[in-house]
Tab-separated table of C-alpha atoms in Angstrom:
chain	number	residue	atom	x	y	z
A	1	ASN	CA	-12.192	13.277	-6.030
A	2	ALA	CA	-11.781	14.738	-2.556
A	3	GLY	CA	-9.379	11.940	-1.537
A	4	VAL	CA	-9.215	11.230	2.200
A	5	THR	CA	-11.236	13.622	4.332
A	6	GLN	CA	-10.791	13.893	8.074
A	7	THR	CA	-13.025	15.798	10.455
A	8	PRO	CA	-12.649	17.701	12.663
A	9	LYS	CA	-9.291	19.354	12.033
A	10	PHE	CA	-8.941	20.426	15.650
A	11	GLN	CA	-10.575	19.149	18.827
A	12	VAL	CA	-10.148	19.804	22.535
A	13	LEU	CA	-11.547	17.284	24.995
A	14	LYS	CA	-11.648	16.949	28.731
A	15	THR	CA	-10.372	13.787	30.339
A	16	GLY	CA	-13.069	11.122	30.293
A	17	GLN	CA	-15.022	12.548	27.397
A	18	SER	CA	-15.757	10.453	24.364
A	19	MET	CA	-15.638	11.406	20.740
A	20	THR	CA	-15.343	10.038	17.229
A	21	LEU	CA	-12.800	11.123	14.648
A	22	GLN	CA	-14.273	10.808	11.208
A	23	CYS	CA	-12.490	9.573	8.102
A	24	ALA	CA	-14.005	9.195	4.667
A	25	GLN	CA	-12.526	8.376	1.284
A	26	ASP	CA	-14.121	8.544	-2.144
A	27	MET	CA	-11.591	6.425	-4.043
A	28	ASN	CA	-13.271	3.053	-3.363
A	29	HIS	CA	-10.193	1.883	-1.483
A	30	GLU	CA	-10.436	-1.411	0.360
A	31	TYR	CA	-7.744	-0.603	2.904
A	32	MET	CA	-8.054	2.133	5.533
A	33	SER	CA	-5.987	2.858	8.599
A	34	TRP	CA	-5.456	5.231	11.505
A	35	TYR	CA	-2.104	6.529	12.747
A	36	ARG	CA	-1.166	8.816	15.566
A	37	GLN	CA	1.862	11.061	15.537
A	38	ASP	CA	3.500	12.415	18.659
A	39	PRO	CA	6.527	14.734	18.651
A	40	GLY	CA	9.681	12.729	17.990
A	41	MET	CA	7.760	9.451	17.737
A	42	GLY	CA	6.988	9.205	14.059
A	43	LEU	CA	3.785	7.574	12.873
A	44	ARG	CA	2.321	4.737	14.913
A	45	LEU	CA	-0.404	2.486	13.554
A	46	ILE	CA	-3.543	2.304	15.720
A	47	HIS	CA	-6.028	0.184	13.756
A	48	TYR	CA	-6.524	-0.809	10.165
A	49	SER	CA	-9.149	-2.404	7.947
A	50	VAL	CA	-8.836	-4.359	4.721
A	51	GLY	CA	-12.514	-4.061	3.844
A	52	ALA	CA	-16.008	-3.466	5.147
A	53	GLY	CA	-16.656	-5.533	8.249
A	54	ILE	CA	-12.964	-6.354	8.794
A	55	THR	CA	-10.702	-4.543	11.259
A	56	ASP	CA	-7.471	-5.390	13.012
A	57	GLN	CA	-5.161	-3.901	15.611
A	58	GLY	CA	-1.998	-2.004	14.870
A	59	GLU	CA	0.895	-1.101	17.145
A	60	VAL	CA	-0.986	1.050	19.676
A	61	PRO	CA	-4.684	0.017	19.725
A	62	ASN	CA	-5.466	0.465	23.428
A	63	GLY	CA	-8.027	3.164	24.169
A	64	TYR	CA	-9.379	3.232	20.611
A	65	ASN	CA	-12.217	1.444	18.858
A	66	VAL	CA	-12.946	1.224	15.159
A	67	SER	CA	-15.595	-0.231	12.897
A	68	ARG	CA	-15.941	-0.434	9.139
A	69	SER	CA	-19.580	-0.653	8.090
A	70	THR	CA	-19.008	0.835	4.644
A	71	THR	CA	-16.100	0.976	2.220
A	72	GLU	CA	-16.018	4.770	2.424
A	73	ASP	CA	-15.920	5.408	6.170
A	74	PHE	CA	-13.565	4.356	8.964
A	75	PRO	CA	-14.317	6.243	12.198
A	76	LEU	CA	-11.994	6.152	15.195
A	77	ARG	CA	-13.674	6.244	18.606
A	78	LEU	CA	-12.156	7.368	21.874
A	79	LEU	CA	-14.472	6.037	24.585
A	80	SER	CA	-12.832	7.800	27.527
A	81	ALA	CA	-10.212	10.306	26.463
A	82	ALA	CA	-6.947	10.530	28.399
A	83	PRO	CA	-4.176	13.154	28.234
A	84	SER	CA	-1.894	10.472	26.770
A	85	GLN	CA	-4.113	10.505	23.695
A	86	THR	CA	-3.165	14.083	22.881
A	87	SER	CA	-1.705	13.725	19.418
A	88	VAL	CA	-2.152	14.351	15.724
A	89	TYR	CA	-4.232	11.652	14.086
A	90	PHE	CA	-3.939	10.672	10.436
A	91	CYS	CA	-6.256	8.498	8.437
A	92	ALA	CA	-5.010	6.791	5.287
A	93	SER	CA	-6.440	4.597	2.565
A	94	LYS	CA	-5.257	2.603	-0.411
A	95	ARG	CA	-6.441	0.104	-2.949
A	96	GLN	CA	-5.065	-3.421	-2.809
A	97	GLY	CA	-1.366	-3.254	-3.588
A	98	GLY	CA	-1.444	0.496	-4.130
A	99	LYS	CA	0.121	3.483	-2.433
A	100	LEU	CA	-1.241	5.072	0.729
A	101	PHE	CA	-3.157	8.328	0.573
A	102	PHE	CA	-3.287	10.317	3.793
A	103	GLY	CA	-5.751	12.830	5.111
A	104	SER	CA	-4.666	16.223	6.429
A	105	GLY	CA	-4.873	15.154	10.058
A	106	THR	CA	-6.839	15.892	13.224
A	107	GLN	CA	-5.062	17.665	16.061
A	108	LEU	CA	-6.510	16.413	19.342
A	109	SER	CA	-5.802	17.858	22.775
A	110	VAL	CA	-7.048	16.130	25.924
A	111	LEU	CA	-6.945	18.280	29.025
B	1	ASP	CA	8.411	-8.133	10.688
B	2	ALA	CA	11.370	-6.795	8.737
B	3	LYS	CA	12.409	-3.351	9.960
B	4	THR	CA	14.261	-0.424	8.472
B	5	THR	CA	16.947	1.804	9.943
B	6	GLN	CA	17.451	5.413	8.907
B	7	PRO	CA	19.605	8.251	10.251
B	8	ASN	CA	17.632	10.599	12.467
B	9	SER	CA	18.441	13.585	10.292
B	10	MET	CA	20.427	14.892	7.327
B	11	GLU	CA	21.234	18.288	5.871
B	12	SER	CA	21.695	19.279	2.275
B	13	ASN	CA	22.088	22.421	0.240
B	14	GLU	CA	19.556	23.716	-2.214
B	15	GLU	CA	20.019	22.578	-5.824
B	16	GLU	CA	22.509	19.883	-4.844
B	17	PRO	CA	21.820	16.141	-4.992
B	18	VAL	CA	20.999	14.400	-1.740
B	19	HIS	CA	21.201	10.693	-0.957
B	20	LEU	CA	18.968	9.390	1.810
B	21	PRO	CA	20.047	5.952	3.086
B	22	CYS	CA	17.942	3.145	4.500
B	23	ASN	CA	19.118	-0.163	5.901
B	24	HIS	CA	16.866	-3.212	5.881
B	25	SER	CA	19.163	-6.122	6.571
B	26	THR	CA	16.317	-8.532	7.433
B	27	ILE	CA	14.349	-7.862	4.257
B	28	SER	CA	12.613	-10.888	2.769
B	29	GLY	CA	12.393	-11.753	-0.878
B	30	THR	CA	8.779	-10.625	-1.060
B	31	ASP	CA	9.236	-7.203	0.550
B	32	TYR	CA	8.868	-4.090	-1.539
B	33	ILE	CA	10.818	-1.011	-0.420
B	34	HIS	CA	8.610	2.067	-0.165
B	35	TRP	CA	9.441	5.689	0.564
B	36	TYR	CA	7.048	8.318	1.820
B	37	ARG	CA	7.689	11.850	2.964
B	38	GLN	CA	5.859	14.225	5.264
B	39	LEU	CA	6.050	17.948	4.675
B	40	PRO	CA	5.548	20.198	7.715
B	41	SER	CA	1.956	20.218	8.998
B	42	GLN	CA	0.791	17.755	6.343
B	43	GLY	CA	0.029	14.080	6.072
B	44	PRO	CA	2.657	11.826	4.487
B	45	GLU	CA	2.754	11.399	0.732
B	46	TYR	CA	4.052	8.596	-1.450
B	47	VAL	CA	7.422	9.129	-3.109
B	48	ILE	CA	8.582	5.927	-4.775
B	49	HIS	CA	8.849	2.178	-4.382
B	50	GLY	CA	10.819	-0.740	-5.808
B	51	LEU	CA	11.571	-4.433	-5.428
B	52	THR	CA	14.950	-5.211	-6.978
B	53	SER	CA	15.747	-2.833	-9.819
B	54	ASN	CA	16.494	0.860	-9.509
B	55	VAL	CA	13.453	3.043	-10.085
B	56	ASN	CA	12.945	6.591	-11.290
B	57	ASN	CA	9.943	8.880	-11.223
B	58	ARG	CA	9.332	12.601	-11.398
B	59	MET	CA	10.021	13.058	-7.692
B	60	ALA	CA	13.091	10.940	-7.064
B	61	SER	CA	15.174	7.874	-7.842
B	62	LEU	CA	15.487	4.756	-5.760
B	63	ALA	CA	18.732	2.801	-5.821
B	64	ILE	CA	18.507	-0.702	-4.355
B	65	ALA	CA	21.611	-2.628	-3.357
B	66	GLU	CA	22.207	-5.908	-5.137
B	67	ASP	CA	21.659	-7.877	-1.909
B	68	ARG	CA	18.588	-5.685	-1.153
B	69	LYS	CA	19.777	-5.065	2.390
B	70	SER	CA	19.954	-1.344	1.827
B	71	SER	CA	18.536	1.296	-0.456
B	72	THR	CA	19.049	4.967	-1.188
B	73	LEU	CA	16.501	7.586	-2.090
B	74	ILE	CA	18.076	10.141	-4.406
B	75	LEU	CA	16.775	13.660	-4.834
B	76	HIS	CA	18.681	14.948	-7.848
B	77	ARG	CA	18.351	18.657	-7.075
B	78	ALA	CA	17.096	19.398	-3.596
B	79	THR	CA	14.730	22.315	-3.223
B	80	LEU	CA	13.459	24.017	-0.093
B	81	ARG	CA	10.168	22.219	-0.660
B	82	ASP	CA	11.961	18.881	-0.211
B	83	ALA	CA	12.559	19.648	3.476
B	84	ALA	CA	10.498	16.942	5.148
B	85	VAL	CA	10.584	13.767	7.189
B	86	TYR	CA	11.321	10.796	4.933
B	87	TYR	CA	10.087	7.318	5.790
B	88	CYS	CA	11.510	4.098	4.397
B	89	ILE	CA	9.158	1.156	4.917
B	90	LEU	CA	8.858	-2.431	3.746
B	91	ARG	CA	5.701	-3.961	2.331
B	92	ASP	CA	5.265	-7.678	1.869
B	93	ILE	CA	3.682	-8.354	-1.512
B	94	ILE	CA	2.265	-11.669	-0.304
B	95	THR	CA	0.081	-9.965	2.296
B	96	GLN	CA	-1.167	-7.235	-0.001
B	97	GLY	CA	-4.324	-9.218	-0.612
B	98	GLY	CA	-5.019	-9.617	3.095
B	99	SER	CA	-4.049	-8.105	6.389
B	100	GLU	CA	-1.255	-5.581	5.996
B	101	LYS	CA	0.317	-3.674	8.830
B	102	LEU	CA	2.138	-0.679	7.382
B	103	VAL	CA	4.551	0.434	10.082
B	104	PHE	CA	6.275	3.774	9.492
B	105	GLY	CA	8.637	4.341	12.378
B	106	LYS	CA	10.286	7.696	13.135
B	107	GLY	CA	11.665	8.480	9.711
B	108	MET	CA	14.537	10.839	8.883
B	109	LYS	CA	14.331	14.626	8.908
B	110	LEU	CA	15.876	16.305	5.877
B	111	THR	CA	16.878	19.943	6.197
B	112	VAL	CA	17.602	21.863	2.996
B	113	ASN	CA	19.758	24.943	3.361
B	114	PRO	CA	19.273	27.847	0.928
């Protein structure tokens, strides 16, 4: 199993551009989530999903959209990137009641 | 939501035991205590979890106070590889079948001196 795979690993955007961070897991986990990590801020939950077709907001959802059309994939969309969205993004997944598995992260810079 | 409180940072020496504290005074009876850690430039990884009894695994031990308002993660012999940010979080077992916000917070940075 590859676990949780995030792409790309690095991305530079200009303010106002849009992009999608990809996250895929091959463990048949129902639960998937996105976090962002800024220096000194720890991990902050953006959005999460408990199954295909179901998503919900976390602590810092503004500026981000998600959808969950399949069990395997949980993309994170930035519709109009802002410098405040410069961060490291982590995707995670777990089965019901299980432990979280994290991807290796995407480092995003918005200029 | 019940929250946890950890020191911002701790230091230990290599090959010595280290005790990482976590306070969760508003914990409910259905909250599990979970610990994760994040090595430099990596995503977090699971360490251990427990409900009421002390727990041991190959990575660490978890000691839970009798009133469950605090817990301690114990690394029996710290190594340089244990230098990481450690997160103590609470997970409600009732919501595990439905919506579940897993909030990590800032965690605690452990420095291991050679």
